Protein backbone atom coordinates (compact mmCIF):
# COMPACT_ATOMS: atom_id res chain seq x y z
CA UNK A 1 0.00 0.00 0.00
CA UNK A 2 2.90 2.37 0.63
CA UNK A 3 4.83 1.39 -2.50
CA UNK A 4 4.34 4.79 -4.18
CA UNK A 5 5.37 6.70 -1.06
CA UNK A 6 8.43 4.48 -0.57
CA UNK A 7 9.55 5.45 -4.07
CA UNK A 8 9.64 9.11 -2.96
CA UNK A 9 11.75 8.44 0.13
CA UNK A 10 15.37 9.56 0.35
CA UNK A 11 16.02 6.97 3.04
CA UNK A 12 14.30 3.72 3.97
CA UNK A 13 14.88 2.42 7.49
CA UNK A 14 14.17 -1.19 8.39
CA UNK A 15 12.61 -0.68 11.82
CA UNK A 16 12.27 -4.40 12.54
CA UNK A 17 15.74 -4.48 14.10
CA UNK A 18 15.06 -1.65 16.59
CA UNK A 19 13.12 -1.34 19.79
CA UNK A 20 11.45 2.04 20.34
CA UNK A 21 14.43 3.50 22.21
CA UNK A 22 16.98 2.32 19.67
CA UNK A 23 14.89 3.71 16.81
CA UNK A 24 14.61 7.10 18.50
CA UNK A 25 18.37 7.13 19.09
CA UNK A 26 19.06 6.12 15.47
CA UNK A 27 16.79 8.83 14.07
CA UNK A 28 18.18 11.47 16.44
CA UNK A 29 21.77 10.60 15.52
CA UNK A 30 20.93 10.61 11.83
CA UNK A 31 18.98 13.87 11.66
CA UNK A 32 19.94 16.07 14.62
CA UNK A 33 22.30 18.89 13.76
CA UNK A 34 25.74 18.37 15.32
CA UNK A 35 25.43 21.69 17.17
CA UNK A 36 22.21 20.67 18.96
CA UNK A 37 22.98 20.66 22.68
CA UNK A 38 19.60 19.27 23.42
CA UNK A 39 16.23 19.14 21.83
CA UNK A 40 14.61 18.41 25.17
CA UNK A 41 12.04 20.99 26.24
CA UNK A 42 11.83 21.57 29.97
CA UNK A 43 8.51 22.88 31.27
CA UNK A 44 8.31 24.38 34.74
CA UNK A 45 4.70 24.30 35.90
CA UNK A 46 3.37 26.00 39.00
CA UNK A 47 0.12 24.73 40.50
CA UNK A 48 -2.05 24.75 43.60
CA UNK A 49 -2.52 21.48 45.48
CA UNK A 50 -6.12 22.48 46.21
CA UNK A 51 -6.79 22.08 42.46
CA UNK A 52 -4.97 18.77 42.10
CA UNK A 53 -1.54 17.66 40.94
CA UNK A 54 -0.71 18.07 37.21
CA UNK A 55 -0.99 14.58 35.74
CA UNK A 56 1.80 15.08 33.20
CA UNK A 57 4.53 15.97 35.72
CA UNK A 58 7.77 13.99 35.58
CA UNK A 59 9.14 15.57 38.74
CA UNK A 60 7.09 17.20 41.48
CA UNK A 61 8.21 19.49 44.28
CA UNK A 62 6.10 20.69 47.19
CA UNK A 63 6.99 24.26 48.22
CA UNK A 64 4.34 24.63 50.92
CA UNK A 65 7.13 24.63 53.52
CA UNK A 66 8.09 28.16 52.40
CA UNK A 67 6.48 31.12 54.20
CA UNK A 68 3.12 31.93 52.62
CA UNK A 69 2.70 35.51 51.34
CA UNK A 70 -1.06 34.96 51.08
CA UNK A 71 -1.32 35.69 54.82
CA UNK A 72 0.06 39.20 54.30
CA UNK A 73 -2.83 41.44 53.18
CA UNK A 74 -0.77 43.56 50.76
CA UNK A 75 0.32 40.39 48.89
CA UNK A 76 -3.02 38.54 48.73
CA UNK A 77 -4.18 40.05 45.44
CA UNK A 78 -0.70 39.79 43.84
CA UNK A 79 1.10 36.75 42.44
CA UNK A 80 4.60 35.31 42.72
CA UNK A 81 5.51 37.15 39.51
CA UNK A 82 5.19 40.51 41.29
CA UNK A 83 8.65 41.78 42.35
CA UNK A 84 7.63 42.53 45.96
CA UNK A 85 6.12 39.07 46.43
CA UNK A 86 9.14 37.39 44.84
CA UNK A 87 11.46 39.46 47.05
CA UNK A 88 9.49 38.43 50.15
CA UNK A 89 9.68 34.72 49.26
CA UNK A 90 13.37 34.96 48.36
CA UNK A 91 14.17 36.71 51.66
CA UNK A 92 14.03 33.43 53.60
CA UNK A 93 17.15 31.25 53.86
CA UNK A 94 15.15 28.08 53.13
CA UNK A 95 14.09 29.54 49.76
CA UNK A 96 17.69 30.13 48.76
CA UNK A 97 18.73 26.71 50.00
CA UNK A 98 15.83 24.94 48.26
CA UNK A 99 16.50 26.72 44.97
CA UNK A 100 20.18 25.80 45.15
CA UNK A 101 19.47 22.13 45.95
CA UNK A 102 16.85 21.78 43.21
CA UNK A 103 19.14 23.47 40.68
CA UNK A 104 21.95 21.08 41.62
CA UNK A 105 19.63 18.07 41.38
CA UNK A 106 18.41 19.14 37.95
CA UNK A 107 21.97 19.80 36.76
CA UNK A 108 22.68 16.17 37.64
CA UNK A 109 19.47 14.66 36.24
CA UNK A 110 18.97 16.52 32.97
CA UNK A 111 22.05 15.18 31.13
CA UNK A 112 20.91 11.65 32.04
CA UNK A 113 17.40 12.31 30.72
CA UNK A 114 18.90 13.74 27.50
CA UNK A 115 21.17 10.72 27.11
CA UNK A 116 18.14 8.46 27.44
CA UNK A 117 16.49 10.38 24.61
CA UNK A 118 13.79 12.11 26.64
CA UNK A 119 12.25 14.90 24.55
CA UNK A 120 10.19 16.60 27.26
CA UNK A 121 10.61 17.08 30.98
CA UNK A 122 7.81 18.59 33.03
CA UNK A 123 8.72 19.81 36.51
CA UNK A 124 5.84 20.73 38.80
CA UNK A 125 6.11 23.12 41.73
CA UNK A 126 3.10 23.17 44.03
CA UNK A 127 1.89 25.35 46.86
CA UNK A 128 -1.56 25.65 48.41
CA UNK A 129 -3.29 27.90 45.87
CA UNK A 130 -0.76 28.07 43.03
CA UNK A 131 -0.50 31.86 43.01
CA UNK A 132 2.53 32.87 45.09
CA UNK A 133 5.26 30.45 46.20
CA UNK A 134 5.02 27.91 43.38
CA UNK A 135 4.89 30.71 40.80
CA UNK A 136 8.02 32.40 42.13
CA UNK A 137 9.94 29.11 42.39
CA UNK A 138 8.90 27.94 38.89
CA UNK A 139 10.01 31.29 37.44
CA UNK A 140 13.33 31.12 39.28
CA UNK A 141 14.17 27.52 38.33
CA UNK A 142 13.10 28.05 34.72
CA UNK A 143 15.32 31.14 34.45
CA UNK A 144 18.22 29.20 35.97
CA UNK A 145 17.83 26.34 33.45
CA UNK A 146 17.52 28.75 30.51
CA UNK A 147 20.74 30.37 31.71
CA UNK A 148 22.43 26.98 31.29
CA UNK A 149 21.45 26.94 27.61
CA UNK A 150 18.46 24.62 27.95
CA UNK A 151 15.12 25.08 26.17
CA UNK A 152 12.56 26.03 28.78
CA UNK A 153 9.06 27.32 29.20
CA UNK A 154 7.07 28.23 32.28
CA UNK A 155 3.35 27.74 32.79
CA UNK A 156 1.34 28.88 35.80
CA UNK A 157 -1.71 26.64 35.77
CA UNK A 158 -3.61 28.13 38.70
CA UNK A 159 -2.31 31.70 38.88
CA UNK A 160 -5.70 33.22 38.00
CA UNK A 161 -7.85 31.05 40.28
Coordinates of N, CA and C in Angstrom, one line a residue:
X1 N 0.8 -1.2 0.0 CA 0.0 0.0 0.0 C 0.9 1.3 0.0
X2 N 2.0 1.2 0.5 CA 2.9 2.4 0.6 C 4.0 2.4 -0.5
X3 N 3.8 1.5 -1.4 CA 4.8 1.4 -2.5 C 5.1 2.7 -3.2
X4 N 4.1 3.5 -3.5 CA 4.3 4.8 -4.2 C 5.1 5.8 -3.3
X5 N 4.7 5.8 -2.0 CA 5.4 6.7 -1.1 C 6.8 6.3 -0.9
X6 N 7.1 5.0 -0.7 CA 8.4 4.5 -0.6 C 9.3 4.9 -1.7
X7 N 8.8 5.0 -2.9 CA 9.5 5.4 -4.1 C 10.0 6.9 -4.0
X8 N 9.3 7.7 -3.2 CA 9.6 9.1 -3.0 C 10.7 9.3 -1.9
X9 N 10.9 8.3 -1.1 CA 11.7 8.4 0.1 C 13.2 8.6 -0.2
X10 N 13.9 9.4 0.5 CA 15.4 9.6 0.3 C 16.1 8.5 1.1
X11 N 15.4 8.0 2.2 CA 16.0 7.0 3.0 C 14.9 6.0 3.5
X12 N 15.2 4.7 3.5 CA 14.3 3.7 4.0 C 15.0 3.0 5.1
X13 N 14.3 3.0 6.3 CA 14.9 2.4 7.5 C 14.1 1.2 7.8
X14 N 14.8 0.1 8.0 CA 14.2 -1.2 8.4 C 14.0 -1.1 9.9
X15 N 12.8 -0.9 10.4 CA 12.6 -0.7 11.8 C 12.5 -2.0 12.6
X16 N 12.5 -3.1 11.9 CA 12.3 -4.4 12.5 C 13.4 -4.8 13.5
X17 N 14.6 -4.1 13.3 CA 15.7 -4.5 14.1 C 15.9 -3.6 15.3
X18 N 15.0 -2.6 15.5 CA 15.1 -1.6 16.6 C 13.9 -1.8 17.6
X19 N 14.2 -1.6 18.9 CA 13.1 -1.3 19.8 C 12.8 0.2 19.7
X20 N 11.8 0.6 20.4 CA 11.4 2.0 20.3 C 12.6 3.0 20.7
X21 N 13.3 2.6 21.7 CA 14.4 3.5 22.2 C 15.6 3.5 21.2
X22 N 15.9 2.4 20.7 CA 17.0 2.3 19.7 C 16.6 3.1 18.4
X23 N 15.3 3.0 18.0 CA 14.9 3.7 16.8 C 15.0 5.2 17.0
X24 N 14.5 5.7 18.2 CA 14.6 7.1 18.5 C 16.1 7.6 18.5
X25 N 16.9 6.8 19.1 CA 18.4 7.1 19.1 C 18.9 7.2 17.7
X26 N 18.6 6.2 16.9 CA 19.1 6.1 15.5 C 18.6 7.4 14.7
X27 N 17.3 7.7 14.8 CA 16.8 8.8 14.1 C 17.4 10.1 14.6
X28 N 17.6 10.3 15.9 CA 18.2 11.5 16.4 C 19.6 11.6 15.9
X29 N 20.4 10.5 16.0 CA 21.8 10.6 15.5 C 21.9 11.0 14.0
X30 N 20.9 10.4 13.3 CA 20.9 10.6 11.8 C 20.5 12.0 11.4
X31 N 19.6 12.6 12.1 CA 19.0 13.9 11.7 C 19.2 15.1 12.5
X32 N 19.7 14.9 13.7 CA 19.9 16.1 14.6 C 21.2 16.8 14.2
X33 N 21.1 18.1 14.1 CA 22.3 18.9 13.8 C 23.4 18.7 14.8
X34 N 24.6 18.6 14.4 CA 25.7 18.4 15.3 C 25.9 19.4 16.4
X35 N 25.3 20.6 16.2 CA 25.4 21.7 17.2 C 24.3 21.6 18.2
X36 N 23.3 20.8 18.0 CA 22.2 20.7 19.0 C 22.7 20.2 20.3
X37 N 22.6 21.1 21.3 CA 23.0 20.7 22.7 C 21.9 19.7 23.2
X38 N 20.7 20.1 23.0 CA 19.6 19.3 23.4 C 18.3 19.7 22.7
X39 N 17.5 18.8 22.4 CA 16.2 19.1 21.8 C 15.2 18.9 22.9
X40 N 15.6 18.6 24.1 CA 14.6 18.4 25.2 C 14.0 19.7 25.6
X41 N 12.7 19.8 25.7 CA 12.0 21.0 26.2 C 11.7 20.7 27.7
X42 N 12.1 21.7 28.5 CA 11.8 21.6 30.0 C 10.7 22.6 30.3
X43 N 9.6 22.0 30.9 CA 8.5 22.9 31.3 C 8.5 23.0 32.8
X44 N 8.5 24.2 33.3 CA 8.3 24.4 34.7 C 6.9 24.8 35.0
X45 N 6.1 24.1 35.7 CA 4.7 24.3 35.9 C 4.4 24.6 37.4
X46 N 3.8 25.7 37.6 CA 3.4 26.0 39.0 C 1.9 25.6 39.1
X47 N 1.5 25.2 40.3 CA 0.1 24.7 40.5 C -0.2 24.8 42.0
X48 N -1.5 24.8 42.2 CA -2.1 24.8 43.6 C -2.5 23.4 43.9
X49 N -2.1 22.8 45.1 CA -2.5 21.5 45.5 C -4.0 21.4 45.7
X50 N -4.7 22.5 46.0 CA -6.1 22.5 46.2 C -6.9 22.2 44.9
X51 N -6.2 22.4 43.8 CA -6.8 22.1 42.5 C -6.3 20.8 41.8
X52 N -5.5 20.1 42.6 CA -5.0 18.8 42.1 C -3.6 18.9 41.5
X53 N -2.9 17.8 41.5 CA -1.5 17.7 40.9 C -1.6 17.5 39.4
X54 N -0.7 18.2 38.7 CA -0.7 18.1 37.2 C -0.3 16.6 36.8
X55 N -1.2 16.0 36.0 CA -1.0 14.6 35.7 C 0.2 14.3 34.8
X56 N 0.7 15.3 34.1 CA 1.8 15.1 33.2 C 3.2 15.4 33.8
X57 N 3.3 15.6 35.1 CA 4.5 16.0 35.7 C 5.5 14.8 35.8
X58 N 6.7 15.0 35.4 CA 7.8 14.0 35.6 C 8.4 14.1 37.0
X59 N 8.6 15.3 37.4 CA 9.1 15.6 38.7 C 8.2 16.5 39.4
X60 N 8.0 16.4 40.7 CA 7.1 17.2 41.5 C 7.7 17.6 42.8
X61 N 7.6 18.9 43.1 CA 8.2 19.5 44.3 C 7.2 20.3 45.0
X62 N 7.1 20.0 46.3 CA 6.1 20.7 47.2 C 6.8 21.9 47.9
X63 N 6.3 23.1 47.6 CA 7.0 24.3 48.2 C 6.1 24.9 49.3
X64 N 5.2 24.1 49.9 CA 4.3 24.6 50.9 C 5.1 24.8 52.2
X65 N 6.3 24.4 52.3 CA 7.1 24.6 53.5 C 7.7 26.1 53.6
X66 N 7.6 26.8 52.4 CA 8.1 28.2 52.4 C 7.0 29.1 53.0
X67 N 7.5 30.2 53.6 CA 6.5 31.1 54.2 C 5.5 31.6 53.1
X68 N 4.2 31.6 53.6 CA 3.1 31.9 52.6 C 2.8 33.4 52.6
X69 N 3.0 34.1 51.4 CA 2.7 35.5 51.3 C 1.2 35.8 51.3
X70 N 0.4 34.8 51.1 CA -1.1 35.0 51.1 C -1.6 35.5 52.4
X71 N -0.9 35.2 53.5 CA -1.3 35.7 54.8 C -0.9 37.1 55.1
X72 N -0.3 37.8 54.2 CA 0.1 39.2 54.3 C -0.9 40.0 53.4
X73 N -1.8 40.8 54.0 CA -2.8 41.4 53.2 C -2.4 42.1 51.9
X74 N -1.2 42.8 52.0 CA -0.8 43.6 50.8 C -0.3 42.6 49.6
X75 N -0.1 41.3 49.9 CA 0.3 40.4 48.9 C -0.8 39.5 48.4
X76 N -1.9 39.5 49.1 CA -3.0 38.5 48.7 C -3.5 38.7 47.3
X77 N -3.7 39.9 46.8 CA -4.2 40.1 45.4 C -3.1 40.0 44.4
X78 N -1.8 39.9 44.8 CA -0.7 39.8 43.8 C -0.3 38.3 43.6
X79 N 0.6 38.1 42.7 CA 1.1 36.7 42.4 C 2.6 36.7 42.7
X80 N 3.2 35.5 42.6 CA 4.6 35.3 42.7 C 5.4 35.9 41.6
X81 N 4.8 36.4 40.6 CA 5.5 37.2 39.5 C 5.8 38.6 39.9
X82 N 5.0 39.1 40.9 CA 5.2 40.5 41.3 C 6.5 40.6 42.1
X83 N 7.3 41.6 41.7 CA 8.6 41.8 42.4 C 8.6 41.8 43.9
X84 N 7.6 42.5 44.5 CA 7.6 42.5 46.0 C 7.3 41.2 46.6
X85 N 6.4 40.4 45.9 CA 6.1 39.1 46.4 C 7.3 38.2 46.3
X86 N 8.0 38.2 45.1 CA 9.1 37.4 44.8 C 10.3 37.7 45.8
X87 N 10.4 39.0 46.1 CA 11.5 39.5 47.1 C 11.2 38.9 48.4
X88 N 9.9 39.0 48.9 CA 9.5 38.4 50.2 C 9.8 36.9 50.2
X89 N 9.4 36.2 49.2 CA 9.7 34.7 49.3 C 11.2 34.4 49.3
X90 N 11.9 35.2 48.5 CA 13.4 35.0 48.4 C 14.1 35.4 49.6
X91 N 13.5 36.2 50.5 CA 14.2 36.7 51.7 C 14.4 35.7 52.7
X92 N 13.9 34.5 52.6 CA 14.0 33.4 53.6 C 15.2 32.5 53.2
X93 N 16.0 32.1 54.2 CA 17.1 31.3 53.9 C 16.7 29.9 53.2
X94 N 15.6 29.4 53.7 CA 15.2 28.1 53.1 C 14.8 28.2 51.6
X95 N 14.4 29.4 51.2 CA 14.1 29.5 49.8 C 15.4 29.5 49.0
X96 N 16.4 30.1 49.4 CA 17.7 30.1 48.8 C 18.3 28.7 48.8
X97 N 18.2 28.1 49.9 CA 18.7 26.7 50.0 C 18.0 25.7 49.1
X98 N 16.7 25.8 49.1 CA 15.8 24.9 48.3 C 16.2 25.2 46.8
X99 N 16.2 26.4 46.4 CA 16.5 26.7 45.0 C 17.9 26.2 44.6
X100 N 18.8 26.3 45.4 CA 20.2 25.8 45.1 C 20.2 24.3 45.0
X101 N 19.5 23.6 46.0 CA 19.5 22.1 45.9 C 18.7 21.6 44.7
X102 N 17.6 22.2 44.4 CA 16.8 21.8 43.2 C 17.7 22.0 41.9
X103 N 18.3 23.2 41.9 CA 19.1 23.5 40.7 C 20.3 22.5 40.5
X104 N 20.9 22.1 41.7 CA 22.0 21.1 41.6 C 21.4 19.7 41.2
X105 N 20.2 19.3 41.7 CA 19.6 18.1 41.4 C 19.3 18.0 39.9
X106 N 18.7 19.1 39.4 CA 18.4 19.1 37.9 C 19.7 19.1 37.1
X107 N 20.7 19.8 37.5 CA 22.0 19.8 36.8 C 22.5 18.4 36.7
X108 N 22.3 17.6 37.7 CA 22.7 16.2 37.6 C 21.7 15.3 36.8
X109 N 20.4 15.5 36.9 CA 19.5 14.7 36.2 C 19.3 14.9 34.7
X110 N 19.3 16.2 34.4 CA 19.0 16.5 33.0 C 19.9 15.9 31.9
X111 N 21.2 15.9 32.1 CA 22.0 15.2 31.1 C 21.7 13.7 31.0
X112 N 21.3 13.1 32.1 CA 20.9 11.7 32.0 C 19.6 11.5 31.3
X113 N 18.6 12.4 31.5 CA 17.4 12.3 30.7 C 17.7 12.5 29.2
X114 N 18.5 13.5 28.9 CA 18.9 13.7 27.5 C 19.6 12.5 26.9
X115 N 20.5 11.9 27.6 CA 21.2 10.7 27.1 C 20.2 9.6 26.8
X116 N 19.2 9.5 27.6 CA 18.1 8.5 27.4 C 17.2 8.8 26.3
X117 N 17.3 10.0 25.7 CA 16.5 10.4 24.6 C 15.2 11.0 25.0
X118 N 15.0 11.5 26.2 CA 13.8 12.1 26.6 C 13.7 13.4 25.9
X119 N 12.5 13.7 25.3 CA 12.2 14.9 24.6 C 11.6 16.0 25.4
X120 N 10.9 15.6 26.4 CA 10.2 16.6 27.3 C 10.4 16.2 28.7
X121 N 10.5 17.3 29.5 CA 10.6 17.1 31.0 C 9.7 18.1 31.6
X122 N 8.7 17.7 32.4 CA 7.8 18.6 33.0 C 8.1 18.5 34.5
X123 N 8.4 19.7 35.1 CA 8.7 19.8 36.5 C 7.6 20.6 37.2
X124 N 6.9 20.0 38.1 CA 5.8 20.7 38.8 C 6.3 21.3 40.1
X125 N 5.9 22.5 40.4 CA 6.1 23.1 41.7 C 4.8 23.5 42.3
X126 N 4.4 22.9 43.5 CA 3.1 23.2 44.0 C 3.1 23.9 45.4
X127 N 2.2 24.8 45.6 CA 1.9 25.3 46.9 C 0.4 25.2 47.1
X128 N -0.2 25.8 48.1 CA -1.6 25.6 48.4 C -2.5 26.1 47.3
X129 N -2.4 27.4 46.9 CA -3.3 27.9 45.9 C -2.7 28.1 44.5
X130 N -1.4 28.0 44.3 CA -0.8 28.1 43.0 C -0.6 29.5 42.5
X131 N -0.6 30.5 43.4 CA -0.5 31.9 43.0 C 0.8 32.6 43.5
X132 N 1.4 32.1 44.5 CA 2.5 32.9 45.1 C 3.8 32.1 45.1
X133 N 4.0 31.2 46.0 CA 5.3 30.5 46.2 C 5.6 29.6 45.0
X134 N 4.7 28.8 44.5 CA 5.0 27.9 43.4 C 5.3 28.7 42.1
X135 N 4.7 29.8 42.0 CA 4.9 30.7 40.8 C 6.3 31.3 40.8
X136 N 6.7 31.8 42.0 CA 8.0 32.4 42.1 C 9.1 31.4 41.9
X137 N 8.9 30.2 42.5 CA 9.9 29.1 42.4 C 10.0 28.6 40.9
X138 N 8.9 28.4 40.3 CA 8.9 27.9 38.9 C 9.6 29.0 38.0
X139 N 9.3 30.2 38.2 CA 10.0 31.3 37.4 C 11.5 31.2 37.7
X140 N 11.9 31.1 38.9 CA 13.3 31.1 39.3 C 14.1 29.9 38.7
X141 N 13.5 28.7 38.8 CA 14.2 27.5 38.3 C 14.2 27.5 36.8
X142 N 13.1 28.0 36.2 CA 13.1 28.1 34.7 C 14.2 29.0 34.2
X143 N 14.3 30.2 34.8 CA 15.3 31.1 34.5 C 16.7 30.6 34.6
X144 N 16.9 29.8 35.7 CA 18.2 29.2 36.0 C 18.6 28.2 34.9
X145 N 17.6 27.4 34.5 CA 17.8 26.3 33.5 C 18.1 27.0 32.1
X146 N 17.3 28.0 31.8 CA 17.5 28.7 30.5 C 18.9 29.3 30.5
X147 N 19.4 29.8 31.6 CA 20.7 30.4 31.7 C 21.8 29.3 31.5
X148 N 21.5 28.1 31.6 CA 22.4 27.0 31.3 C 22.3 26.5 29.8
X149 N 21.6 27.3 29.0 CA 21.5 26.9 27.6 C 20.4 25.9 27.3
X150 N 19.5 25.6 28.2 CA 18.5 24.6 28.0 C 17.2 25.3 27.5
X151 N 16.4 24.6 26.7 CA 15.1 25.1 26.2 C 14.1 24.9 27.3
X152 N 13.5 26.1 27.7 CA 12.6 26.0 28.8 C 11.3 26.8 28.5
X153 N 10.3 26.5 29.2 CA 9.1 27.3 29.2 C 8.5 27.2 30.6
X154 N 7.7 28.2 31.0 CA 7.1 28.2 32.3 C 5.6 28.4 32.1
X155 N 4.8 27.7 32.9 CA 3.4 27.7 32.8 C 2.8 27.8 34.2
X156 N 1.9 28.7 34.5 CA 1.3 28.9 35.8 C -0.1 28.5 35.7
X157 N -0.4 27.2 36.0 CA -1.7 26.6 35.8 C -2.8 27.3 36.6
X158 N -2.5 27.7 37.8 CA -3.6 28.1 38.7 C -3.5 29.6 39.1
X159 N -2.6 30.3 38.5 CA -2.3 31.7 38.9 C -3.5 32.6 38.9
X160 N -4.5 32.3 38.1 CA -5.7 33.2 38.0 C -6.9 32.7 38.7
X161 N -6.7 31.7 39.5 CA -7.9 31.1 40.3 C -8.0 31.7 41.6

